[in-house]
Tab-separated table of C-alpha atoms in Angstrom:
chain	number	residue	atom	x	y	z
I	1	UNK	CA	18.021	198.756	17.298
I	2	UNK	CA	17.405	195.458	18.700
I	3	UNK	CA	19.628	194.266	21.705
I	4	UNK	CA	21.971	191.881	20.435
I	5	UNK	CA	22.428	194.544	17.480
I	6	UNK	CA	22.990	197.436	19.985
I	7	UNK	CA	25.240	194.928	22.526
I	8	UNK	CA	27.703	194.071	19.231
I	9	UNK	CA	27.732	197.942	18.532
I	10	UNK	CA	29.189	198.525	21.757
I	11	UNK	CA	31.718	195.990	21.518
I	12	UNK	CA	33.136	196.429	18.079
I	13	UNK	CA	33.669	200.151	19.689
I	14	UNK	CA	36.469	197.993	21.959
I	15	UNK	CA	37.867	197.330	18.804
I	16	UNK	CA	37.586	200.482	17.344
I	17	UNK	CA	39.766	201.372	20.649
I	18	UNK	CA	42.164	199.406	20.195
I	19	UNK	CA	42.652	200.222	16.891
I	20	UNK	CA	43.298	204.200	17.846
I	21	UNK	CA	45.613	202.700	20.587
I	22	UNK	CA	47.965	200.915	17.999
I	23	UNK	CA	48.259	204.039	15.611
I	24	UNK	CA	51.372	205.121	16.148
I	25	UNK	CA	53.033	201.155	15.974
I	26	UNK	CA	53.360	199.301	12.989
I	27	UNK	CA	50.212	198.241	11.568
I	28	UNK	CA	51.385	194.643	10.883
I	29	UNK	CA	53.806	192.437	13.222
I	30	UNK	CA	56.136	191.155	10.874
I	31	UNK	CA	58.848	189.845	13.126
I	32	UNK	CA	58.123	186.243	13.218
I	33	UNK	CA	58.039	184.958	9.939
I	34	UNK	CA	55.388	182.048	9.623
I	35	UNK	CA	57.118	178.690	8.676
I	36	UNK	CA	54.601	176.032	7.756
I	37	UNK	CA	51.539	175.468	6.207
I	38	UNK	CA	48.592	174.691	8.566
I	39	UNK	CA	46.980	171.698	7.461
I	40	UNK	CA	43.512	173.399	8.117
I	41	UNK	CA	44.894	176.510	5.953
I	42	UNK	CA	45.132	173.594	3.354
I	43	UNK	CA	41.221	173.228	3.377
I	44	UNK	CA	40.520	176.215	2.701
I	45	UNK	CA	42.132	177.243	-0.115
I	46	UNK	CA	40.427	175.857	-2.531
I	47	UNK	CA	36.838	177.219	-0.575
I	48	UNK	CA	37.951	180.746	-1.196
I	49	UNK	CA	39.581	180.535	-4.404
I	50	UNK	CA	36.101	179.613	-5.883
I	51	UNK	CA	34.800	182.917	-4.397
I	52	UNK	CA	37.286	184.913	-6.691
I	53	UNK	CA	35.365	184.716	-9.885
I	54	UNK	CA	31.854	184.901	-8.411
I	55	UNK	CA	32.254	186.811	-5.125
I	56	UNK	CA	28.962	187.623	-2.436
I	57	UNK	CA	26.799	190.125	-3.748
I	58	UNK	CA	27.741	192.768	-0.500
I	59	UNK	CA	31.647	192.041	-1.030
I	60	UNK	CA	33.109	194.997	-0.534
I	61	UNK	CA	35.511	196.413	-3.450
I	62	UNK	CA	38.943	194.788	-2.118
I	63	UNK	CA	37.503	191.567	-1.969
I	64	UNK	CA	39.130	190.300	-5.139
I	65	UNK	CA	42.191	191.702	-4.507
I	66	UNK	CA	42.291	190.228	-0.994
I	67	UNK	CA	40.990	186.626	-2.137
I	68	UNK	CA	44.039	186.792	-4.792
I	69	UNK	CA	46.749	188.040	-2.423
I	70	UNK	CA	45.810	184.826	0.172
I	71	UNK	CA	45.739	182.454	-3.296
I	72	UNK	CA	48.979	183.631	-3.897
I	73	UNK	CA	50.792	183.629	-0.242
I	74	UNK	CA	48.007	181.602	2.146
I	75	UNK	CA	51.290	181.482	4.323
I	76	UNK	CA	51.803	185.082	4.881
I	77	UNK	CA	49.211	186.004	8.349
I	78	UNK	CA	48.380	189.581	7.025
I	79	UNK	CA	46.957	188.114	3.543
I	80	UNK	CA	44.586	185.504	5.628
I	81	UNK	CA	43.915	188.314	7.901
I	82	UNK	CA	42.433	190.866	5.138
I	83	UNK	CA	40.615	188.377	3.533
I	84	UNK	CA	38.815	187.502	6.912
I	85	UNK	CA	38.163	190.915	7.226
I	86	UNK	CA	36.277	191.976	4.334
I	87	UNK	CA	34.285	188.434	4.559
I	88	UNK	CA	30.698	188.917	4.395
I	89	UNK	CA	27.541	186.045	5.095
I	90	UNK	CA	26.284	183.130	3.404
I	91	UNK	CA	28.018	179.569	3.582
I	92	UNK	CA	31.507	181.026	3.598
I	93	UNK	CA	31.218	183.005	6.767
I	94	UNK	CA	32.625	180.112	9.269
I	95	UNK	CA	35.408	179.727	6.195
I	96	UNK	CA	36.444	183.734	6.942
I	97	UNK	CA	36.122	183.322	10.882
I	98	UNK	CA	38.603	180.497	10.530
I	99	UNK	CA	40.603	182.662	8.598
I	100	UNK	CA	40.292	185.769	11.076
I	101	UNK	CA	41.369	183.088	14.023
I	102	UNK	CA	44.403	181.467	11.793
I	103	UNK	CA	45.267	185.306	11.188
I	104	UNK	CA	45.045	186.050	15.410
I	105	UNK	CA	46.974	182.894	15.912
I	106	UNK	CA	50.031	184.077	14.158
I	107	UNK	CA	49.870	187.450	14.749
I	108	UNK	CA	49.955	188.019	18.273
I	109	UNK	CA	51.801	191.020	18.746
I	110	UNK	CA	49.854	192.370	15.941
I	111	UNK	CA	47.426	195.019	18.103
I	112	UNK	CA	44.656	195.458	14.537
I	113	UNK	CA	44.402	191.629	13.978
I	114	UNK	CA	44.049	191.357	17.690
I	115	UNK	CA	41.392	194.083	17.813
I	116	UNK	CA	39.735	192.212	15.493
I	117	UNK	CA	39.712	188.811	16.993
I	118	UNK	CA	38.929	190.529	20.528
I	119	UNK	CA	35.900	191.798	18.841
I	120	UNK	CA	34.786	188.616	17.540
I	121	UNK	CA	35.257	186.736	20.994
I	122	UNK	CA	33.773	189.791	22.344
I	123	UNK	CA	30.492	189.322	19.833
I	124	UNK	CA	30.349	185.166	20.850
I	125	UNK	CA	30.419	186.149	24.327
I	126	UNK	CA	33.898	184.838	24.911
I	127	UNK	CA	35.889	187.085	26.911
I	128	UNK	CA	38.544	184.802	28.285
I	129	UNK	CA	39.562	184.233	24.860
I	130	UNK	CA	39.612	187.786	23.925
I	131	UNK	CA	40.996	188.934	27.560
I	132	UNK	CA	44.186	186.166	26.339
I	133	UNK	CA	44.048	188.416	23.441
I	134	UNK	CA	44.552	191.935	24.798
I	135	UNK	CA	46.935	190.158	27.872
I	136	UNK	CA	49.061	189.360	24.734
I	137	UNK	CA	48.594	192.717	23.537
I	138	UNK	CA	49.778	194.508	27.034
I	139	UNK	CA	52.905	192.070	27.710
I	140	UNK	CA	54.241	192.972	24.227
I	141	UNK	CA	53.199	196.984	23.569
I	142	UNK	CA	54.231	198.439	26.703
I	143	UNK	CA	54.022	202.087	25.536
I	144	UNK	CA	50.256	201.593	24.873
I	145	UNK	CA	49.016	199.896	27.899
I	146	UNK	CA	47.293	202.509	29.146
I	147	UNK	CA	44.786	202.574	26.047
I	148	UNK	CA	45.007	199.073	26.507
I	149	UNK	CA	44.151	199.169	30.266
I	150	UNK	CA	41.065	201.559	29.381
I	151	UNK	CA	39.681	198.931	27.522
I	152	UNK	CA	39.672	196.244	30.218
I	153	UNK	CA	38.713	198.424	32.335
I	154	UNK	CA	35.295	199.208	29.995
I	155	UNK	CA	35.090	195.581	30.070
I	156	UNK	CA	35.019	195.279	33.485
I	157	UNK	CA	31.902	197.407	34.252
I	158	UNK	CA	29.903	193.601	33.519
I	159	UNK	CA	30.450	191.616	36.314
I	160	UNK	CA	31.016	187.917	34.094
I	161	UNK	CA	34.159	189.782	32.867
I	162	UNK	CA	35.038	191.365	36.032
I	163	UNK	CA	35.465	188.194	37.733
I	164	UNK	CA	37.136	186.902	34.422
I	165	UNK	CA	40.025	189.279	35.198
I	166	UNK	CA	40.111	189.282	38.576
I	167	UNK	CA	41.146	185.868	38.313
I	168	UNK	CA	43.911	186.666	35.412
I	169	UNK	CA	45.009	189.180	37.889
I	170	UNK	CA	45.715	187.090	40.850
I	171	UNK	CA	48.119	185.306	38.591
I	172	UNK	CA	50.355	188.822	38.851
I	173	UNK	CA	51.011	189.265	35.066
I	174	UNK	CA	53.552	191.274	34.400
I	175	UNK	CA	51.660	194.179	34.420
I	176	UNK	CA	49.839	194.131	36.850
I	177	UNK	CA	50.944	196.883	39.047
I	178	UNK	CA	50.872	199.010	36.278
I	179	UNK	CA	47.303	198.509	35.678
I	180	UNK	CA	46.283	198.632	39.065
I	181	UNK	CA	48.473	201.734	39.837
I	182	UNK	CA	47.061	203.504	36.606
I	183	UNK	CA	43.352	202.901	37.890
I	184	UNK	CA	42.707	205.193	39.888
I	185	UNK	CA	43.935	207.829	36.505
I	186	UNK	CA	41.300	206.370	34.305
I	187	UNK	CA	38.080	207.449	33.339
I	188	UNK	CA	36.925	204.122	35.383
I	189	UNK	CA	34.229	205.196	37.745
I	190	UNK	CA	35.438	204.638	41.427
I	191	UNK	CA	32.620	202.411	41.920
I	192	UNK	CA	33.830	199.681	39.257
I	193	UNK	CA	37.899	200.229	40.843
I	194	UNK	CA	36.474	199.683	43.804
I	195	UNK	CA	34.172	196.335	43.052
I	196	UNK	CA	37.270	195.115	41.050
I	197	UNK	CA	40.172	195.644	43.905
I	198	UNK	CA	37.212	193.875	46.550
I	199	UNK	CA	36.920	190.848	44.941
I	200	UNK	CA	41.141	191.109	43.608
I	201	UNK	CA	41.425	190.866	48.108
I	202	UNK	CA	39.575	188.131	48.146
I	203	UNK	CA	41.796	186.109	45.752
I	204	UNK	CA	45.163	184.342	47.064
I	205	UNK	CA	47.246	187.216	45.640
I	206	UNK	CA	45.819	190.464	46.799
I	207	UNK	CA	46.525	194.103	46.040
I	208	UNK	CA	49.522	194.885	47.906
I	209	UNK	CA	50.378	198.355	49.445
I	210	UNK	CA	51.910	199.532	46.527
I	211	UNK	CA	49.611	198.972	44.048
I	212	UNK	CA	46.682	199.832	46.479
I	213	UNK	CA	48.371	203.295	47.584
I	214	UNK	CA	47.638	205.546	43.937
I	215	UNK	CA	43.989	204.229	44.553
I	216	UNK	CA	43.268	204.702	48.125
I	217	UNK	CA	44.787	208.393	47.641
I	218	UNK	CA	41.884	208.972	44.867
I	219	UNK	CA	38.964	207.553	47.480
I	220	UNK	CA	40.164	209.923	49.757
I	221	UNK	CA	39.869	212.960	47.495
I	222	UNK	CA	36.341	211.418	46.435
I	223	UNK	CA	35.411	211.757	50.230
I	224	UNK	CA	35.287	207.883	50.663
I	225	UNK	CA	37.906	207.886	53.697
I	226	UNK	CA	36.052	205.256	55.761
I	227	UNK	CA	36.677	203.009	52.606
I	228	UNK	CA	40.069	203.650	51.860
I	229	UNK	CA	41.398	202.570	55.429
I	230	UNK	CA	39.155	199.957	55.169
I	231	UNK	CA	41.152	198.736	52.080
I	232	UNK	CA	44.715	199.726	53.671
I	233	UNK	CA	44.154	197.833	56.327
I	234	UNK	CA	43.359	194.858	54.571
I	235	UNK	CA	46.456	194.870	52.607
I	236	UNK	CA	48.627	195.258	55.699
I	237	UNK	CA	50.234	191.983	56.673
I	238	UNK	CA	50.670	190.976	60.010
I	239	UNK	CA	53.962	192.063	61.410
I	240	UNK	CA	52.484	195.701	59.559
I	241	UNK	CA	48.710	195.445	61.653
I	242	UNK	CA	50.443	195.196	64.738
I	243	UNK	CA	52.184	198.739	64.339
I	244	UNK	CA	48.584	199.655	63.192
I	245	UNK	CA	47.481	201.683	66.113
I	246	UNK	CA	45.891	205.179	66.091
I	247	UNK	CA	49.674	206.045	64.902
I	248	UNK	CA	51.159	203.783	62.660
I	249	UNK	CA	55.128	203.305	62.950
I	250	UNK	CA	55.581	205.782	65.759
I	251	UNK	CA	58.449	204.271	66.971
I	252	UNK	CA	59.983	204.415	63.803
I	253	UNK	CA	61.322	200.627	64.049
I	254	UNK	CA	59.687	199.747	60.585
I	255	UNK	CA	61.203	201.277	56.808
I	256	UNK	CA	59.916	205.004	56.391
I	257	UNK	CA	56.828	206.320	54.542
I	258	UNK	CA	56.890	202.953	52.719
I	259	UNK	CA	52.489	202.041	52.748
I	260	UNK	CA	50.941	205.134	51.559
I	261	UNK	CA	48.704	207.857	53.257
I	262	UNK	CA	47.975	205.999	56.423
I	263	UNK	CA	51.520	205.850	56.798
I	264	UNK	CA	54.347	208.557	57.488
I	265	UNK	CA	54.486	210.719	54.430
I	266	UNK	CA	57.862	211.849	53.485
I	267	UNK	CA	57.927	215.206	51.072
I	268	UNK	CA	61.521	215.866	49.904
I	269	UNK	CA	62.947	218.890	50.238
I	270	UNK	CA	66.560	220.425	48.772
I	271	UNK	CA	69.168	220.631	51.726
I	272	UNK	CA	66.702	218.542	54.534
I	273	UNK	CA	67.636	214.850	55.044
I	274	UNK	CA	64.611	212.901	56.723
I	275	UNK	CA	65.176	209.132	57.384
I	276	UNK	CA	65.679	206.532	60.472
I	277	UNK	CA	68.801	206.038	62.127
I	278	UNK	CA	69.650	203.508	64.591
I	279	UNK	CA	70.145	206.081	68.226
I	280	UNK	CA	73.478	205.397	69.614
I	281	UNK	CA	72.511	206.604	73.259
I	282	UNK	CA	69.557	205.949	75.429
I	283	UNK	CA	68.741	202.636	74.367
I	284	UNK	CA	66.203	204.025	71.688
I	285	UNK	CA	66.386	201.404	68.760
I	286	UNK	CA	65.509	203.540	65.435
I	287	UNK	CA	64.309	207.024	65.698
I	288	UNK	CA	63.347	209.518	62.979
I	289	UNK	CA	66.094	212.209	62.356
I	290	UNK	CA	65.929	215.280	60.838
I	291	UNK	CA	69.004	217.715	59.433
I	292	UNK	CA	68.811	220.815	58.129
I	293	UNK	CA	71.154	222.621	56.130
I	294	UNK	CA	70.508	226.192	56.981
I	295	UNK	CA	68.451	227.076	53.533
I	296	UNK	CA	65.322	229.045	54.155
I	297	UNK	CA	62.401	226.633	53.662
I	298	UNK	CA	59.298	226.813	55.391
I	299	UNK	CA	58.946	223.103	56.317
I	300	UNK	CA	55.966	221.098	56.668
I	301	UNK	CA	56.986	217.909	54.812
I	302	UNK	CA	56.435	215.163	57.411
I	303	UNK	CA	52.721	213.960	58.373
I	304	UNK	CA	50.537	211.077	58.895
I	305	UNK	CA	46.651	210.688	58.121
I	306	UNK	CA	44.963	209.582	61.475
I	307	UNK	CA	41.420	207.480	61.767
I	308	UNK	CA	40.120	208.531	65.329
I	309	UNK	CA	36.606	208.245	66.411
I	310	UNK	CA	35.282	211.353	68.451
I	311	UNK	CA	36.938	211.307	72.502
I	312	UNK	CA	39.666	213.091	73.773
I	313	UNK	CA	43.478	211.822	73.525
I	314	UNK	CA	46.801	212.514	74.483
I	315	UNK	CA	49.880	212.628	71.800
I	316	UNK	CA	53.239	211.506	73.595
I	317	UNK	CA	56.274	211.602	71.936
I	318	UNK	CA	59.936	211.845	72.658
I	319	UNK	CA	62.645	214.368	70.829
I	320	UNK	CA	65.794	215.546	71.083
I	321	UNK	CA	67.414	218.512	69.143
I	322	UNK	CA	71.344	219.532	68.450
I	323	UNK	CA	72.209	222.779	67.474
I	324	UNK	CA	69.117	223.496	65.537
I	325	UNK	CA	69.090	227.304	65.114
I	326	UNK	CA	65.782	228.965	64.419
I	327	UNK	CA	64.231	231.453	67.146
I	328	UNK	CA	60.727	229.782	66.549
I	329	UNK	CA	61.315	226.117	66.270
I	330	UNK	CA	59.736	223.058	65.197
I	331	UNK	CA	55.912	222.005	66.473
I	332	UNK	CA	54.036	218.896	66.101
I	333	UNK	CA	50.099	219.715	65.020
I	334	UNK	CA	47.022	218.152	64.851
I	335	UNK	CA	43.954	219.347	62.304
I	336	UNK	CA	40.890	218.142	61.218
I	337	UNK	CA	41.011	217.072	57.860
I	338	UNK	CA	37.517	218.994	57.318
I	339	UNK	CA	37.440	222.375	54.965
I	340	UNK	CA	39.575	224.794	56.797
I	341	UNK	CA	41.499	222.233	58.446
I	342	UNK	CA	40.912	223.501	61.774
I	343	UNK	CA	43.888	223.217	64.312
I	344	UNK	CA	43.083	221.093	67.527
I	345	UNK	CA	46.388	220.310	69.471
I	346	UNK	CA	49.957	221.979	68.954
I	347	UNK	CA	53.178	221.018	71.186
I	348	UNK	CA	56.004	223.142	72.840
I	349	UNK	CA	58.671	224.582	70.385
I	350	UNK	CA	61.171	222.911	69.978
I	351	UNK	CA	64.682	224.353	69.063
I	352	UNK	CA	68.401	225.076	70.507
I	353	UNK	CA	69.891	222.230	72.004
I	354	UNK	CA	68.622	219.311	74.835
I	355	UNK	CA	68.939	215.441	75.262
I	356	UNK	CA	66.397	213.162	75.095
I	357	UNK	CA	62.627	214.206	76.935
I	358	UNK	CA	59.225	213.926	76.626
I	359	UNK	CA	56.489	216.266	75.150
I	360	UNK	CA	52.592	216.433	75.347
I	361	UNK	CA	49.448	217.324	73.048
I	362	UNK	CA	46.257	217.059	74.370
I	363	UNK	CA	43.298	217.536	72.152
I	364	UNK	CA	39.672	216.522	71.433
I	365	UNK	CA	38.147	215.329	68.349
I	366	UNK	CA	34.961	216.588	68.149
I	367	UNK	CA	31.950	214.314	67.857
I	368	UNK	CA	31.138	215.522	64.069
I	369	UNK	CA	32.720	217.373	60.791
I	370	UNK	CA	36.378	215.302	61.885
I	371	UNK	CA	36.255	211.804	59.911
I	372	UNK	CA	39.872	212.119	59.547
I	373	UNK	CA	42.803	213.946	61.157
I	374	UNK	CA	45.986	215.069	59.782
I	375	UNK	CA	49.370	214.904	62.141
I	376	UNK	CA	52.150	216.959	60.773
I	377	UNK	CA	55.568	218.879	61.873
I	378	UNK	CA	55.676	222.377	61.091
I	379	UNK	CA	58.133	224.988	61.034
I	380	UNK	CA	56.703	227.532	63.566
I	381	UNK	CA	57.367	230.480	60.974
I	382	UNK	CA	55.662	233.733	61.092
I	383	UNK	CA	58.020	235.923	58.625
I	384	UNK	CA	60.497	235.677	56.249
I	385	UNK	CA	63.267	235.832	58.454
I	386	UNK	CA	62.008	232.573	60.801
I	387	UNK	CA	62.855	230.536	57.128
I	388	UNK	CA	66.277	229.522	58.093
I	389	UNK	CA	66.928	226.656	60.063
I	390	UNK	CA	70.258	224.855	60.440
I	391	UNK	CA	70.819	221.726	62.782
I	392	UNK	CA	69.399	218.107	64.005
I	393	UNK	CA	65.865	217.096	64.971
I	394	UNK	CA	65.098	213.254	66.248
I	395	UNK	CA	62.471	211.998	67.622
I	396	UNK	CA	61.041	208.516	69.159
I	397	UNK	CA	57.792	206.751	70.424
I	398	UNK	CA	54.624	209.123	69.081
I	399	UNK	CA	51.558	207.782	70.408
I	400	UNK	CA	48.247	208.330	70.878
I	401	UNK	CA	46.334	207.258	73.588
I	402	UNK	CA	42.433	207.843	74.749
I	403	UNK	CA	42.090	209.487	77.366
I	404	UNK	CA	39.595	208.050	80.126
I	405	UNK	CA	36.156	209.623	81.108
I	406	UNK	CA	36.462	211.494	84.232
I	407	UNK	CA	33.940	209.655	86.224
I	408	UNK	CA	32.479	212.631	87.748
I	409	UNK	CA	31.134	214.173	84.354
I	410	UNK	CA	29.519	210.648	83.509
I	411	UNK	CA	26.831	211.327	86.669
């Protein structure tokens, strides 16, 4: 197979796609009636109609049928379309084309004419044309995008195309936080996600948090941490950098668990309220408060990824509790998020009733095997019957700090 015959093979399988993708809508769009006759419709009516009586010698065994249908009704969009279809070579062929395009034209919600005019842009090497197509396609079949999206994202793996949508992208269609959100869900390799979202933050309407967060979770599981902060960072803006330190939103003065893993991550429980409340004592601003209803639940819903480089640190924090009843208490802990998550700091329980103070971890992250870090509060249960917990938990300013090298172990 030669390579323009092999290269057209692989696109009409887009098409093919497509196709599968609109099986379960109606195979023809028939909701806009057409209303006029195209003056270059006019042309070539007469061009077919002397094809009926003598048609090409590889005409497949509708043609006549097809040929008669558009003779009767050149108007109606599905006629011109099946008689573009079944068009074969020879001095007609740019007639047929012309007919496929008049077809495409009318037809836009139409997903198997537009499967077949995205393969014939696809086959001249025109994808903005056919990426028009199948953005036509996505706006007005919502329950298929994600078919839809599989395509582009085939088409993407060529770098001409990529950039090609990257730059339909940073003109936010509609859909695109659908698309980027279902990314990471695709059969895409993370290597063509992650070439398309670089050159998307480059563009004056990059990936925001939201849309980055379903893909950043999947580098992480691929082992690409390093990367994924990389790219969280980057879509933080700049009131959201500044709270960017080795904890982000410790003080709890920004919205909750709003910017993905880096962030706070909020699981929610039945009968446990987590959220920020503004502190009516102490001159605290916003603190994180917990209440607990008194169900048994063994809680460990609240965490944050960390990014520290190897050194040893101090985690400061403020808390106070009221009336929380459980013999154990609450701890903060730190692990390495390495298999086995090994525990390296834990704080003082944390329970019965006190105002406002301080508590300590200090801990060392080890100089390799600890990329990451996870920081999370626990309930410090050991049996069945340390489950129940009933009261109020706050807490204010987490940080993490470096500690500084004791001069005498640097001689």
């Amino acid at each position: 197979m030669n390579r323009s015959t092999s290269k057209h093979a692989a696109l009409s399988a887009v098409a093919v796609m497509l196709i599968i993708a609109a099986a379960a809508m109606v195979s023809f769009d028939a909701s806009n009636l057409d209303i006029a006759r195209p003056p270059s419709l006019e042309k070539l009516v007469p061009s077919v109609a002397s094809t009926q009586a003598s048609p090409p010698p590889d005409a497949p065994g509708d043609w006549q049928s097809n040929v008669a249908s558009f003779i009767a009704d050149p108007l109606n969009r599905y006629a011109v379309y099946l008689l573009g279809r079944t068009s074969s070579g020879g001095s007609t062929a740019a007639d047929y084309a012309r007919l496929l395009s008049l077809a495409a034209d009318r037809s836009r919600r139409d997903v198997e004419i537009q499967a077949m005019a995205v393969d014939r842009f696809l086959a001249e090497d025109s994808f903005p044309q056919a990426l028009e197509r199948l953005d036509g396609l996505i706006r007005s079949n919502p329950a298929r995008r994600t078919r839809l999206f599989d395509a582009l994202l085939d088409l993407a793996q060529n770098a001409g195309n990529r950039r090609v949508l990257v730059d339909l992208l940073a003109q936010a269609p509609s859909w695109r936080k659908d698309f980027l959100t279902y990314m990471p869900r695709s059969a895409a390799s993370a290597q063509n996600a992650s070439m398309l979202m670089t050159e998307l933050r480059s563009t004056r309407s990059p990936p925001q948090s939201s849309e980055l967060a379903p893909f950043i979770s999947k580098l992480i599981e691929g082992g690409a941490i390093d990367q994924a902060y990389s790219f969280w960072l980057n879509a933080l803006t700049e009131a959201q950098l500044e709270r960017a330190g080795n904890i982000y939103n410790g003080d709890f003065e920004a919205e909750l668990a709003q910017l993905g893993p880096f962030d706070w991550v909020v699981v929610p429980t039945r009968n446990v309220v987590a959220r920020t409340v503004r502190n009516t004592s102490a001159d605290r601003g916003t603190v994180l408060e917990l209440y607990f209803a008194g169900s048994e639940i063994l809680y460990r819903n609240i965490h944050q990824r960390l990014m520290l480089p190897p050194g040893r640190y101090s985690l400061t924090g403020a808390y106070r509790a009221n009336n929380l009843e459980n013999d154990r208490g609450f701890v903060w802990r730190l692990y390495c998020n390495a298999a086995g998550q090994q525990m390296m700091g834990e704080s003082p329980a944390m329970k019965g009733t006190r105002d406002w103070g301080p508590f300590v971890i200090d801990f060392t992250i080890p100089d390799a095997g600890c990329t990451s870090q996870i920081l999370r509060l626990e309930l410090n249960a050991r049996a069945k019957l340390d489950l129940r917990v009933r009261g109020i938990l706050r807490f204010d300013d987490l940080k993490i700090d470096r500690q500084e090298t004791d001069s005498r172990q640097e001689g």
